[in-house]
JSON list of C-alpha atoms in Angstrom, two decimals:
[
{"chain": "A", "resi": 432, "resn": "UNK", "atom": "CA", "xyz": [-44.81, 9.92, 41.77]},
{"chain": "A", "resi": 433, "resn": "UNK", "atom": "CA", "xyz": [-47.88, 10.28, 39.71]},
{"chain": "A", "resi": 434, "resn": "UNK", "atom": "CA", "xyz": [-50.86, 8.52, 40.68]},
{"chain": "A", "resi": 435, "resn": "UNK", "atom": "CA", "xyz": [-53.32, 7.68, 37.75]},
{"chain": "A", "resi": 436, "resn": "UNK", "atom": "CA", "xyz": [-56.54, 6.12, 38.80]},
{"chain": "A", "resi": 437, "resn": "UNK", "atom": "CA", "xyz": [-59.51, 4.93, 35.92]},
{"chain": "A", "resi": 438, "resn": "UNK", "atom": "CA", "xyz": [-62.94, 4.11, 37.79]},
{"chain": "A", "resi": 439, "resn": "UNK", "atom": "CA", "xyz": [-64.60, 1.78, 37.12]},
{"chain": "A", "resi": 440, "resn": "UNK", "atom": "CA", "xyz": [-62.31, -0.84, 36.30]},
{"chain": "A", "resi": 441, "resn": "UNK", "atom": "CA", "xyz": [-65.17, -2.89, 33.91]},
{"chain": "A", "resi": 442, "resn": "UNK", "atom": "CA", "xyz": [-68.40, -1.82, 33.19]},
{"chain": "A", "resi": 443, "resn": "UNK", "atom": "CA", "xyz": [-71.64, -3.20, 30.88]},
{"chain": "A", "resi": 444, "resn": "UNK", "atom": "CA", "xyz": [-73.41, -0.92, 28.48]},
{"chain": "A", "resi": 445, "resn": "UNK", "atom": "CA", "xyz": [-76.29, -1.52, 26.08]},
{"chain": "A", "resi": 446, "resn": "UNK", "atom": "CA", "xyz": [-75.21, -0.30, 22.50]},
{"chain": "A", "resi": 447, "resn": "UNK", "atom": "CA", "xyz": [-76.86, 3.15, 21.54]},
{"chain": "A", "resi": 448, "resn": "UNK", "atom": "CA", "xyz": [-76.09, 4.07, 25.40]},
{"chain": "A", "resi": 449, "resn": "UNK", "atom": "CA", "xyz": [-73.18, 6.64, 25.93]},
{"chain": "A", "resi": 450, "resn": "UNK", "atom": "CA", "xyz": [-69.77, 5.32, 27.28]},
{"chain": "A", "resi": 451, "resn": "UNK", "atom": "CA", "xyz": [-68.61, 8.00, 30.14]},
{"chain": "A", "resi": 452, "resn": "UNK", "atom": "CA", "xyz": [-64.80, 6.93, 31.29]},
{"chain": "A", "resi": 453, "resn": "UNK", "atom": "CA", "xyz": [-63.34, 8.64, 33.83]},
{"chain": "A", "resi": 454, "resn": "UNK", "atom": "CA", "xyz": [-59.32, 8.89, 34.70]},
{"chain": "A", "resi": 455, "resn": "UNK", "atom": "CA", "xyz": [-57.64, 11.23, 37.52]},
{"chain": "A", "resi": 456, "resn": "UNK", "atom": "CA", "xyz": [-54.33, 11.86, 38.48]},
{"chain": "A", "resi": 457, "resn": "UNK", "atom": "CA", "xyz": [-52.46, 12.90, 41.44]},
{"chain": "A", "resi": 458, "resn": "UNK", "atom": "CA", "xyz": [-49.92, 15.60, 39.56]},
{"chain": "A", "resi": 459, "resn": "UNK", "atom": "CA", "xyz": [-51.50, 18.56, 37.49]},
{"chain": "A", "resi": 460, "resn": "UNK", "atom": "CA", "xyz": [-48.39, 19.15, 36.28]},
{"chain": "A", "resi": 461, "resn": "UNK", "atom": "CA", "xyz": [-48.42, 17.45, 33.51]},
{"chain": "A", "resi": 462, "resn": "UNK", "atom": "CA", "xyz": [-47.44, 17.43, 29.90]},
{"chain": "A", "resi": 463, "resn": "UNK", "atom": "CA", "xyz": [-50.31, 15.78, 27.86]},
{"chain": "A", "resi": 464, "resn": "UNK", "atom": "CA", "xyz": [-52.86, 12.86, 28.67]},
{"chain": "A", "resi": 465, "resn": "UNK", "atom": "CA", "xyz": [-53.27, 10.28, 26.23]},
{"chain": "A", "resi": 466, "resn": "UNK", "atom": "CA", "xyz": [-56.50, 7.66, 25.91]},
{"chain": "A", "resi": 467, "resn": "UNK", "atom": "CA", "xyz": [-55.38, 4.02, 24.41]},
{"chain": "A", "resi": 468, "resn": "UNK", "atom": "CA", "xyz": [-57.88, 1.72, 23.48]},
{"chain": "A", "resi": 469, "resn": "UNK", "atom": "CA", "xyz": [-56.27, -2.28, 23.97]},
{"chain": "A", "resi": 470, "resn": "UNK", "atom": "CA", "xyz": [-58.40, -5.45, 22.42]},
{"chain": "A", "resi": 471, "resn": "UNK", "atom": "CA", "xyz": [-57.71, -8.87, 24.31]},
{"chain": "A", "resi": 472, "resn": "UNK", "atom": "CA", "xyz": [-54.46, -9.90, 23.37]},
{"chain": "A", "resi": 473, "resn": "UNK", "atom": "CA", "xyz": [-52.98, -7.27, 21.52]},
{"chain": "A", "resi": 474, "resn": "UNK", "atom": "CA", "xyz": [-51.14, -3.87, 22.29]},
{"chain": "A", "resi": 475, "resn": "UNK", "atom": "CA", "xyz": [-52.51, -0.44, 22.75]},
{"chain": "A", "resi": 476, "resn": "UNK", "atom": "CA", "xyz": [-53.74, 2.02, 20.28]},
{"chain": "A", "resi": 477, "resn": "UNK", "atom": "CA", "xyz": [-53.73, 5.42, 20.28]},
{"chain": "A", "resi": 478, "resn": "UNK", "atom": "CA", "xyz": [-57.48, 7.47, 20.27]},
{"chain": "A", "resi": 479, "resn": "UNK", "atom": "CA", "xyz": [-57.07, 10.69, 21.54]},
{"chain": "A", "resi": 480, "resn": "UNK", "atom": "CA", "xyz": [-53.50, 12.89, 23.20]},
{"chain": "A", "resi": 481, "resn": "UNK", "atom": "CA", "xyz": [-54.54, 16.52, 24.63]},
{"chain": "A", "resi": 482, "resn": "UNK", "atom": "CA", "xyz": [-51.84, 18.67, 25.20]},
{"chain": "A", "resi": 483, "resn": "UNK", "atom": "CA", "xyz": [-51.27, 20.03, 28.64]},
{"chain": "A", "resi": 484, "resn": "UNK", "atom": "CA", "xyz": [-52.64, 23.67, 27.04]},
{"chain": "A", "resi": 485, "resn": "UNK", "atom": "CA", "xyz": [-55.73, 21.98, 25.63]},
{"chain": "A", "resi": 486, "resn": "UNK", "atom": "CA", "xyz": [-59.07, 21.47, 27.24]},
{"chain": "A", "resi": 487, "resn": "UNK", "atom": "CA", "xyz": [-60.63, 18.87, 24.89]},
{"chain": "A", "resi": 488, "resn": "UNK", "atom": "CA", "xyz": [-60.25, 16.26, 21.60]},
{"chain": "A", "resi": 489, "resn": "UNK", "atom": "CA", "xyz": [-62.62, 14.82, 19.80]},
{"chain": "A", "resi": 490, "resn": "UNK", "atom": "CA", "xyz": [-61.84, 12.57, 16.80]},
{"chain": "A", "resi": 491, "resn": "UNK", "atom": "CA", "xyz": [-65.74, 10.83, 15.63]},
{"chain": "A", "resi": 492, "resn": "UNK", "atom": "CA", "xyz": [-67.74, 9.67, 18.05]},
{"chain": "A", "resi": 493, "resn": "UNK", "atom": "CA", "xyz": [-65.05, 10.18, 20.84]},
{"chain": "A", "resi": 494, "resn": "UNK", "atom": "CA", "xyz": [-64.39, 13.48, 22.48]},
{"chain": "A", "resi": 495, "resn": "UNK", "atom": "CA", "xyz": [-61.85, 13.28, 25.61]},
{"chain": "A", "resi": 496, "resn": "UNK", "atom": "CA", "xyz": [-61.58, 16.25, 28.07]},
{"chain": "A", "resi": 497, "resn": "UNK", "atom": "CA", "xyz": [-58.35, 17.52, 30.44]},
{"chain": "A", "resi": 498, "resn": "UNK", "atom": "CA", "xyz": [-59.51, 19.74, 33.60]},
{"chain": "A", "resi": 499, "resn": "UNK", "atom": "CA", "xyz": [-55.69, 20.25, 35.07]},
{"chain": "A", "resi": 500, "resn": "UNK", "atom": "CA", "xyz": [-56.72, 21.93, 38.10]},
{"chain": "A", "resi": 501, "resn": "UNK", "atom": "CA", "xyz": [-58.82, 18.77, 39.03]},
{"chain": "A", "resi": 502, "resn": "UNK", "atom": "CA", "xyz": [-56.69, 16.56, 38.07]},
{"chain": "A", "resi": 503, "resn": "UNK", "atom": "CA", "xyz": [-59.40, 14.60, 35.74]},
{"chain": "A", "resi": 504, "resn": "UNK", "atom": "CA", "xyz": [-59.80, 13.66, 32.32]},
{"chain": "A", "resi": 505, "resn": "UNK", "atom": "CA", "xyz": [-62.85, 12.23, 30.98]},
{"chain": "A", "resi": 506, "resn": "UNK", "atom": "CA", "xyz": [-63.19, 10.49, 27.67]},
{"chain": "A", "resi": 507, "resn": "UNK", "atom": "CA", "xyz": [-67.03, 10.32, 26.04]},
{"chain": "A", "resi": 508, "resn": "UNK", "atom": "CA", "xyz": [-67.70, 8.06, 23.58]},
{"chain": "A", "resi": 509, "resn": "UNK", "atom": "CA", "xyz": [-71.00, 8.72, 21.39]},
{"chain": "A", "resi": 510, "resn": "UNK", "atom": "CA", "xyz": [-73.77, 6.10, 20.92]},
{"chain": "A", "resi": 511, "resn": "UNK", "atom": "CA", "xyz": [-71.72, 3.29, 21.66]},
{"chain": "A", "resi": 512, "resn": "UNK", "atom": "CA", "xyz": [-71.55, -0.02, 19.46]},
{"chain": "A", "resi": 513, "resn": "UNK", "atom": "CA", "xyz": [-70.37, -3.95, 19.92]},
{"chain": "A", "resi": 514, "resn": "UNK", "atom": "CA", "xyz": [-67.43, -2.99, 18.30]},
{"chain": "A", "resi": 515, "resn": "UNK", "atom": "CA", "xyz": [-66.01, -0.29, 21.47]},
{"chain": "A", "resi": 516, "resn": "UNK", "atom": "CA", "xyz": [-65.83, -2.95, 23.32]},
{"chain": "A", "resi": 517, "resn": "UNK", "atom": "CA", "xyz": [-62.37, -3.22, 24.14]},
{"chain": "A", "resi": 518, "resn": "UNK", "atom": "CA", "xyz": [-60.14, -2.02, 27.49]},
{"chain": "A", "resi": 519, "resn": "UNK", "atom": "CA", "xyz": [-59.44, 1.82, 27.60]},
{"chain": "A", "resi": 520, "resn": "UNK", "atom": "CA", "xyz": [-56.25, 3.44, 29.32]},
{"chain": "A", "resi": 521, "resn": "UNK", "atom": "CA", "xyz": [-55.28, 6.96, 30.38]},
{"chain": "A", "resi": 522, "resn": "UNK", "atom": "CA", "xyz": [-51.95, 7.52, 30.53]},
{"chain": "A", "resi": 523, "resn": "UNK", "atom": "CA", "xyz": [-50.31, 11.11, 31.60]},
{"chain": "A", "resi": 524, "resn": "UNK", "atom": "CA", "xyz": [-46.94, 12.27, 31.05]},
{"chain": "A", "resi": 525, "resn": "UNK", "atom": "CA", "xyz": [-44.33, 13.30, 28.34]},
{"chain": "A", "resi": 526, "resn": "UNK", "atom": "CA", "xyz": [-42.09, 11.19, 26.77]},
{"chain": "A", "resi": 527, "resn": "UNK", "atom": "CA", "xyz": [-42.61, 8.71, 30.63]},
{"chain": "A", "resi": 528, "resn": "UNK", "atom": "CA", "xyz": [-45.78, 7.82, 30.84]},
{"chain": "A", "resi": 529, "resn": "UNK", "atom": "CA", "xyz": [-47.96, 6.91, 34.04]},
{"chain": "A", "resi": 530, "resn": "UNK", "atom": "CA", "xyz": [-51.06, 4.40, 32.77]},
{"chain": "A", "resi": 531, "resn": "UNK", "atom": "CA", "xyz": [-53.78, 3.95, 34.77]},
{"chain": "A", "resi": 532, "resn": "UNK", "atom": "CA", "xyz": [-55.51, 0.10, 34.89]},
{"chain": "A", "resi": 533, "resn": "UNK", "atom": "CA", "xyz": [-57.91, 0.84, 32.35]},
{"chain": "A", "resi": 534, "resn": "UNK", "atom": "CA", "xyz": [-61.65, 0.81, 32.39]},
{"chain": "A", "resi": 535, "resn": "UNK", "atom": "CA", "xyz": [-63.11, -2.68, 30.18]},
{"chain": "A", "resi": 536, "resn": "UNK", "atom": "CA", "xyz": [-65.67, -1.82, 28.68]},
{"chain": "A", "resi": 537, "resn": "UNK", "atom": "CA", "xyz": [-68.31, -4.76, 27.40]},
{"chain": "A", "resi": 538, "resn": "UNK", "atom": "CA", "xyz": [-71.28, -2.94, 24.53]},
{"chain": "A", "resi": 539, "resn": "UNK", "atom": "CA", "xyz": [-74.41, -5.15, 24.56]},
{"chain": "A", "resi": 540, "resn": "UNK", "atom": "CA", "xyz": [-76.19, -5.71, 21.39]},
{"chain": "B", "resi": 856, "resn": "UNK", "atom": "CA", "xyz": [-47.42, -0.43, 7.18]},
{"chain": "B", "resi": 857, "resn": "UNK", "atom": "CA", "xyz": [-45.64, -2.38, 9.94]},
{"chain": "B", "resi": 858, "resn": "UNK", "atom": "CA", "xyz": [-45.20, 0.18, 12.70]},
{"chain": "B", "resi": 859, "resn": "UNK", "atom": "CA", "xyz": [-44.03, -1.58, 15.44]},
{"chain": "B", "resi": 860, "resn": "UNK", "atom": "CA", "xyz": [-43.03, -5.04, 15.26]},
{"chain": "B", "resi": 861, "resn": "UNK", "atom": "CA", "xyz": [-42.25, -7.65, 18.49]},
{"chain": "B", "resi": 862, "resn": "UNK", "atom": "CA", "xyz": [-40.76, -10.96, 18.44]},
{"chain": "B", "resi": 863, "resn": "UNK", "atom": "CA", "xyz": [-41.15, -13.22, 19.44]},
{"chain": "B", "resi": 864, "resn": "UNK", "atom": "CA", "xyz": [-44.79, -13.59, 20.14]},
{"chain": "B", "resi": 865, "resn": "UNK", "atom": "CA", "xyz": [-44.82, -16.20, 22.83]},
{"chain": "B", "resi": 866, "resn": "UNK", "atom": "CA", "xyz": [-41.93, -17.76, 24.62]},
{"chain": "B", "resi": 867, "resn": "UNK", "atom": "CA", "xyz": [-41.86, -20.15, 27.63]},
{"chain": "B", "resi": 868, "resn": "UNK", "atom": "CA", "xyz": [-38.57, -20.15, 29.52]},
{"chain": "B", "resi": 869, "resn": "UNK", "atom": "CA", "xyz": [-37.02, -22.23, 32.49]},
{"chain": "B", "resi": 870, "resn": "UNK", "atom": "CA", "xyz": [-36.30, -20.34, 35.91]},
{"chain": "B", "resi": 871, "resn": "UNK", "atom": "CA", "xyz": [-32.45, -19.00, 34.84]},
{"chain": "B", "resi": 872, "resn": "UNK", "atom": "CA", "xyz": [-32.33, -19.11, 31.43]},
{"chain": "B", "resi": 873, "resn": "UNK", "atom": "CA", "xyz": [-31.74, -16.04, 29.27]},
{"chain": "B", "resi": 874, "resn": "UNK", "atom": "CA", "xyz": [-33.32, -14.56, 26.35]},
{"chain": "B", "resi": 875, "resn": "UNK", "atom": "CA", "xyz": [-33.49, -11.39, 24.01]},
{"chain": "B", "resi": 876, "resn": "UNK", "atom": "CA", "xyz": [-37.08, -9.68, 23.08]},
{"chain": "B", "resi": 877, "resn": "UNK", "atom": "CA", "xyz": [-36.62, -7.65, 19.80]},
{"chain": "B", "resi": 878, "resn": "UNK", "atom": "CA", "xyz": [-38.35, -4.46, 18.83]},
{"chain": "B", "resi": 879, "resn": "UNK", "atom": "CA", "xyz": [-38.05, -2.75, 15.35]},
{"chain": "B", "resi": 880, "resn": "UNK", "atom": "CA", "xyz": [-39.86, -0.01, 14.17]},
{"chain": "B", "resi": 881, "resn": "UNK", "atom": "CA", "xyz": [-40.09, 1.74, 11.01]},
{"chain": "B", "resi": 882, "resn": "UNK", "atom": "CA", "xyz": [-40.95, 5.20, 11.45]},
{"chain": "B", "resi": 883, "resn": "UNK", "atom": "CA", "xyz": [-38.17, 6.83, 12.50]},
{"chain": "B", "resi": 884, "resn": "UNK", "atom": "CA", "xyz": [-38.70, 7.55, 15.23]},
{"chain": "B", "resi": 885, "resn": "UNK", "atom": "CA", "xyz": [-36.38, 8.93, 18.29]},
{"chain": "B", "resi": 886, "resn": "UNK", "atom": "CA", "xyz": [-37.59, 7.54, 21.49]},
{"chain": "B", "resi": 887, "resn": "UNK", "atom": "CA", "xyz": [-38.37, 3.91, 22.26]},
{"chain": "B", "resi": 888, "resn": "UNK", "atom": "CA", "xyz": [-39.88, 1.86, 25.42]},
{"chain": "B", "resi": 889, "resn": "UNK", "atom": "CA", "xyz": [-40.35, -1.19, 27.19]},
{"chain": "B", "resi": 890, "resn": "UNK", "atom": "CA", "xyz": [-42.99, -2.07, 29.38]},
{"chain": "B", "resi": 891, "resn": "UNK", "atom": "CA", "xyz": [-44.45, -4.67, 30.88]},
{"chain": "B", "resi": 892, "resn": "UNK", "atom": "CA", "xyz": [-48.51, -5.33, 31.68]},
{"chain": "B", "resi": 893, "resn": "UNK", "atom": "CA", "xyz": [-49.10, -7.53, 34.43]},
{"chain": "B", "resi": 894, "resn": "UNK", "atom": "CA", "xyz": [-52.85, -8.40, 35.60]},
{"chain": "B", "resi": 895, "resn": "UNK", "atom": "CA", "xyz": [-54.22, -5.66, 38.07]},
{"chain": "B", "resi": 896, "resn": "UNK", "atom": "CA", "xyz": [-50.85, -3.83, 38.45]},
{"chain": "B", "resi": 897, "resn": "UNK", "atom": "CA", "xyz": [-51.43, -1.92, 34.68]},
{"chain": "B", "resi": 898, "resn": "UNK", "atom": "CA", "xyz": [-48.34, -0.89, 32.47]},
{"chain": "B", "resi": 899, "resn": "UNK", "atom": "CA", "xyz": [-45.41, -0.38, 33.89]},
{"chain": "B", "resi": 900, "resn": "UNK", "atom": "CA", "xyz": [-42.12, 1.03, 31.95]},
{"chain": "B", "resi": 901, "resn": "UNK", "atom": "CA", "xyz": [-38.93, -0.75, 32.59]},
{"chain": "B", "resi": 902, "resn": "UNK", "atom": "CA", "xyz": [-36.33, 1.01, 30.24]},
{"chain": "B", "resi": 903, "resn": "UNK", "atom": "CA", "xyz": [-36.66, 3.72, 27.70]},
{"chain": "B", "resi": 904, "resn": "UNK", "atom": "CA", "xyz": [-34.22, 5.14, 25.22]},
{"chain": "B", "resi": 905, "resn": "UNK", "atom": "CA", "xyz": [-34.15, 8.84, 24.17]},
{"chain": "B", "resi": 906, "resn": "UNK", "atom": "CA", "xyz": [-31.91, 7.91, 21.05]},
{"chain": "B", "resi": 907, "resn": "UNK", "atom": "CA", "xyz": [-29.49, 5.35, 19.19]},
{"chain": "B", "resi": 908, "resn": "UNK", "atom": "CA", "xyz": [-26.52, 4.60, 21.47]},
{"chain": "B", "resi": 909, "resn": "UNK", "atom": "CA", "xyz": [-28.82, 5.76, 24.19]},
{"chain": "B", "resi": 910, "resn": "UNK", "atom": "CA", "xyz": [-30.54, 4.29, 27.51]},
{"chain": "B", "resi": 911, "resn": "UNK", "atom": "CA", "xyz": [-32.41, 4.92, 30.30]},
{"chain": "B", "resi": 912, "resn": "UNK", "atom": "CA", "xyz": [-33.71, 3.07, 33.38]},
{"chain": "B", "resi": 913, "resn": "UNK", "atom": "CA", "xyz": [-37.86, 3.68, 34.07]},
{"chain": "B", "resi": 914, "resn": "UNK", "atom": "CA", "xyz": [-40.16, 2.35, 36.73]},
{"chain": "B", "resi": 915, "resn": "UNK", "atom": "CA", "xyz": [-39.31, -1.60, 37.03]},
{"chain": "B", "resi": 916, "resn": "UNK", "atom": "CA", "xyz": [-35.48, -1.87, 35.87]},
{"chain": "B", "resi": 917, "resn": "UNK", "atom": "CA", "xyz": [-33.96, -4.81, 37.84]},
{"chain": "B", "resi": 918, "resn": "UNK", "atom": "CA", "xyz": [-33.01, -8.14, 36.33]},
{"chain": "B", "resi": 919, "resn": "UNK", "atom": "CA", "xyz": [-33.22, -6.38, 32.53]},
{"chain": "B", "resi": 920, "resn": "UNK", "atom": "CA", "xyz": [-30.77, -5.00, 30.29]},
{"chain": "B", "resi": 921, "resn": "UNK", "atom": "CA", "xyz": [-31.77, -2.90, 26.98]},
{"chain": "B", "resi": 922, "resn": "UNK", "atom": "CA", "xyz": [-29.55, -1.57, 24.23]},
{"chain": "B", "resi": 923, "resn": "UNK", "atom": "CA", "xyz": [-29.87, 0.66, 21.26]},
{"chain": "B", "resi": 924, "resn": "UNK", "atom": "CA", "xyz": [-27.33, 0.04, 18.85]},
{"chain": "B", "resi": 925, "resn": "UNK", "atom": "CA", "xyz": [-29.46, 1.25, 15.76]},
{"chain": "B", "resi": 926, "resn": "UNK", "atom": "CA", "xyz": [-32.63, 3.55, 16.02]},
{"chain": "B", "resi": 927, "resn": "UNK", "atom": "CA", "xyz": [-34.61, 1.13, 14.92]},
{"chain": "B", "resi": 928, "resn": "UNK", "atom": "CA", "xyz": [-34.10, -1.48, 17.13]},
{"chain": "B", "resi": 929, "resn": "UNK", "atom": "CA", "xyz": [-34.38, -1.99, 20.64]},
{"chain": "B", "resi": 930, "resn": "UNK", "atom": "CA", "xyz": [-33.57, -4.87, 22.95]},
{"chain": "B", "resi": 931, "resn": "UNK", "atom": "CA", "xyz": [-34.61, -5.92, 26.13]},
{"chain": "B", "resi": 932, "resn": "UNK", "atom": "CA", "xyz": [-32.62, -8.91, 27.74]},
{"chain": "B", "resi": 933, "resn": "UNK", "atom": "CA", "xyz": [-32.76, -10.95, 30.91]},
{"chain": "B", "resi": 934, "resn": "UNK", "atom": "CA", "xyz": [-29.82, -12.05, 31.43]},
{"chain": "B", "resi": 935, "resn": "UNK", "atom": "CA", "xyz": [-31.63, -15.03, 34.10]},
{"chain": "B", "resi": 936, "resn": "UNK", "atom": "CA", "xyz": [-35.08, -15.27, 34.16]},
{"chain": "B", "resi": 937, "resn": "UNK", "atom": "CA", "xyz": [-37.63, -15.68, 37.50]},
{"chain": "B", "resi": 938, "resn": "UNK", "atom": "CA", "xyz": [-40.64, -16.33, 38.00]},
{"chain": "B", "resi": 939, "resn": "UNK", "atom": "CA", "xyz": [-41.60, -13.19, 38.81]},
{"chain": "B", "resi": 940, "resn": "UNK", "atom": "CA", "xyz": [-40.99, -11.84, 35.38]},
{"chain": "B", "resi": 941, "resn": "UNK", "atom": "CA", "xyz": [-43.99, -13.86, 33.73]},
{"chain": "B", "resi": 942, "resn": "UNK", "atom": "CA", "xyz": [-45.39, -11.07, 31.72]},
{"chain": "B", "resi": 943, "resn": "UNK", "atom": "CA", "xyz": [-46.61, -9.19, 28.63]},
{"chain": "B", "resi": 944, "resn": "UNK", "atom": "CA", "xyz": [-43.79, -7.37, 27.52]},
{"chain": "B", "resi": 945, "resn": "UNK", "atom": "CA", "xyz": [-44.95, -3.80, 25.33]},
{"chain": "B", "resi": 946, "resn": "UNK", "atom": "CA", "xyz": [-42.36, -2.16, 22.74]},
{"chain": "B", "resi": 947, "resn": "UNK", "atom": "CA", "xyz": [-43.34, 1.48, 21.83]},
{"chain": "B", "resi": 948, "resn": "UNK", "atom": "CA", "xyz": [-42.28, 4.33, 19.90]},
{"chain": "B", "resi": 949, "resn": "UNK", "atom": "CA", "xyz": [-42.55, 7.83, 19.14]},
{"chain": "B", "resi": 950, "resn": "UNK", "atom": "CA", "xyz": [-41.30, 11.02, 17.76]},
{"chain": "B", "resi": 951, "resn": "UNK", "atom": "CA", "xyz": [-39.13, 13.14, 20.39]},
{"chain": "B", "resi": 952, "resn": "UNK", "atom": "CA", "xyz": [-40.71, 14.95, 22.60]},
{"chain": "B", "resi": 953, "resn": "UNK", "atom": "CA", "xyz": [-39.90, 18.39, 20.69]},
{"chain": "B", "resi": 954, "resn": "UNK", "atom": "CA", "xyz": [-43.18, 17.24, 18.87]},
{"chain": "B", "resi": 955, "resn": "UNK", "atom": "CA", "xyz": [-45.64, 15.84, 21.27]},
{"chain": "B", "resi": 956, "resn": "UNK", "atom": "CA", "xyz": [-46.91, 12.66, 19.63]},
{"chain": "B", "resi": 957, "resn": "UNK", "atom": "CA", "xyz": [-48.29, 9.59, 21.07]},
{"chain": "B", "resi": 958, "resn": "UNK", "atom": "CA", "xyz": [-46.58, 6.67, 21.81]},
{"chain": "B", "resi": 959, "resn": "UNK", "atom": "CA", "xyz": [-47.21, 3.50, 19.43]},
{"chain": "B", "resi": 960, "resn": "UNK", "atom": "CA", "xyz": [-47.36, -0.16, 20.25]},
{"chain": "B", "resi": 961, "resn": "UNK", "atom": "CA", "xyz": [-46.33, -3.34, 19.20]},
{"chain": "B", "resi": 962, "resn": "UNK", "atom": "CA", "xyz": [-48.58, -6.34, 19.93]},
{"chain": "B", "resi": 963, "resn": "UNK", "atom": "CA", "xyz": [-46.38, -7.78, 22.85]},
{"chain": "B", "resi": 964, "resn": "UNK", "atom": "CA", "xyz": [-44.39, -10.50, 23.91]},
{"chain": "B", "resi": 965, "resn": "UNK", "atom": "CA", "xyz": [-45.99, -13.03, 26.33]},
{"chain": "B", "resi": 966, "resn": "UNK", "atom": "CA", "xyz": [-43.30, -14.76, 28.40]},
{"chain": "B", "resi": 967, "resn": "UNK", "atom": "CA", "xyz": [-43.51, -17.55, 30.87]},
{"chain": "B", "resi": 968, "resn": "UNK", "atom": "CA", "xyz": [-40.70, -18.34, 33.00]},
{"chain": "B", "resi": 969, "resn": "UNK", "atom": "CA", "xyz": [-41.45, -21.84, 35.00]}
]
């Protein structure tokens, strides 16, 4: 069964400051990794998916990379602002996917 | 652009009772999930369906039933509720997995069974 652990579970930035979130996972056999971004109370949104043949994915300020043979994924996000503040999931999988508790994130002005 | 749309948004239920949670989605997409968040135990997916007429059991199946009748709905009932299913219930979608595409969410269903 795969295993997906985020750490740390919450963390405080000051904005400006680079958000570093890491996820690993038990399996590296696996089909893509996705990061989700969730705001208090609603579902989950989709930021980055990097196919099991990719190494990284940036979209903005967020870049997310996939080391298989670690079984880690990190997910970067640039000179963070008030506004990232939010929880952020890993999930890994295909079409069943295996979510890890999510790092909460909290941007200081 | 509705996406993926849940109802109801709330519901409080008595231990035994039975309800329906609804999921429709516009994008026609193949596959569609249920999950449910509970604190400190993450997401975890309790039936899935690959296709209409189709469905499949995931990580947490007891005490629910799902069916597909039309793509763009899916159901998840409980046919009598517990406790222990107080939860945020997630609908997704997504394309089949021929194309790998991300999953998208509805805003959930928060259910209280007493």
């Amino acid at each position: 069964k795969q295993e997906v652990t985020q750490i740390p579970a919450a963390l405080s930035v000051p904005e400006g400051e680079n958000l570093v979130l890491n996820c690993s996972f038990t399996d590296s056999a696996i089909y893509n990794l996705q990061w989700f971004r969730q705001d208090p109370g609603k579902g989950l949104t989709s930021l980055l998916l990097i196919q099991s043949s990719q190494r990284e994915q940036t979209s903005g300020r967020l870049n997310a990379s996939l080391d298989k043979s670690s079984g880690r994924s990190t997910l970067y996000i640039a000179a963070s602002q008030p506004g990232d503040s939010a929880t952020y999931l890993c999930a890994v999988g295909g079409n069943r996917l295996a979510f890890g508790k999510g790092n909460q994130v909290v941007v200081i002005p | 652009n509705a996406g993926v749309t849940q109802t109801p948004k709330f519901r409080v239920l008595k231990t035994g009772q039975s309800m329906t949670l609804l999921c429709a989605q516009d994008m026609n997409h193949e596959y569609m999930y249920w999950y449910r968040q509970d604190p400190g135990m993450g997401l975890r997916l309790i039936h899935y369906s690959v296709g209409e007429g189709t469905t499949a059991k995931g990580e947490v199946p007891d005490g629910y039933n799902v069916s597909r009748l039309k793509k763009q709905n899916f159901l998840l009932g409980l046919e009598s509720a517990a406790p222990s299913q107080t939860s945020v219930y997630f609908c997704a979608s997504s394309y089949s997995d021929r194309e790998i595409q991300p999953q998208h969410f509805g805003d959930g269903t928060r259910l209280s069974i007493l």
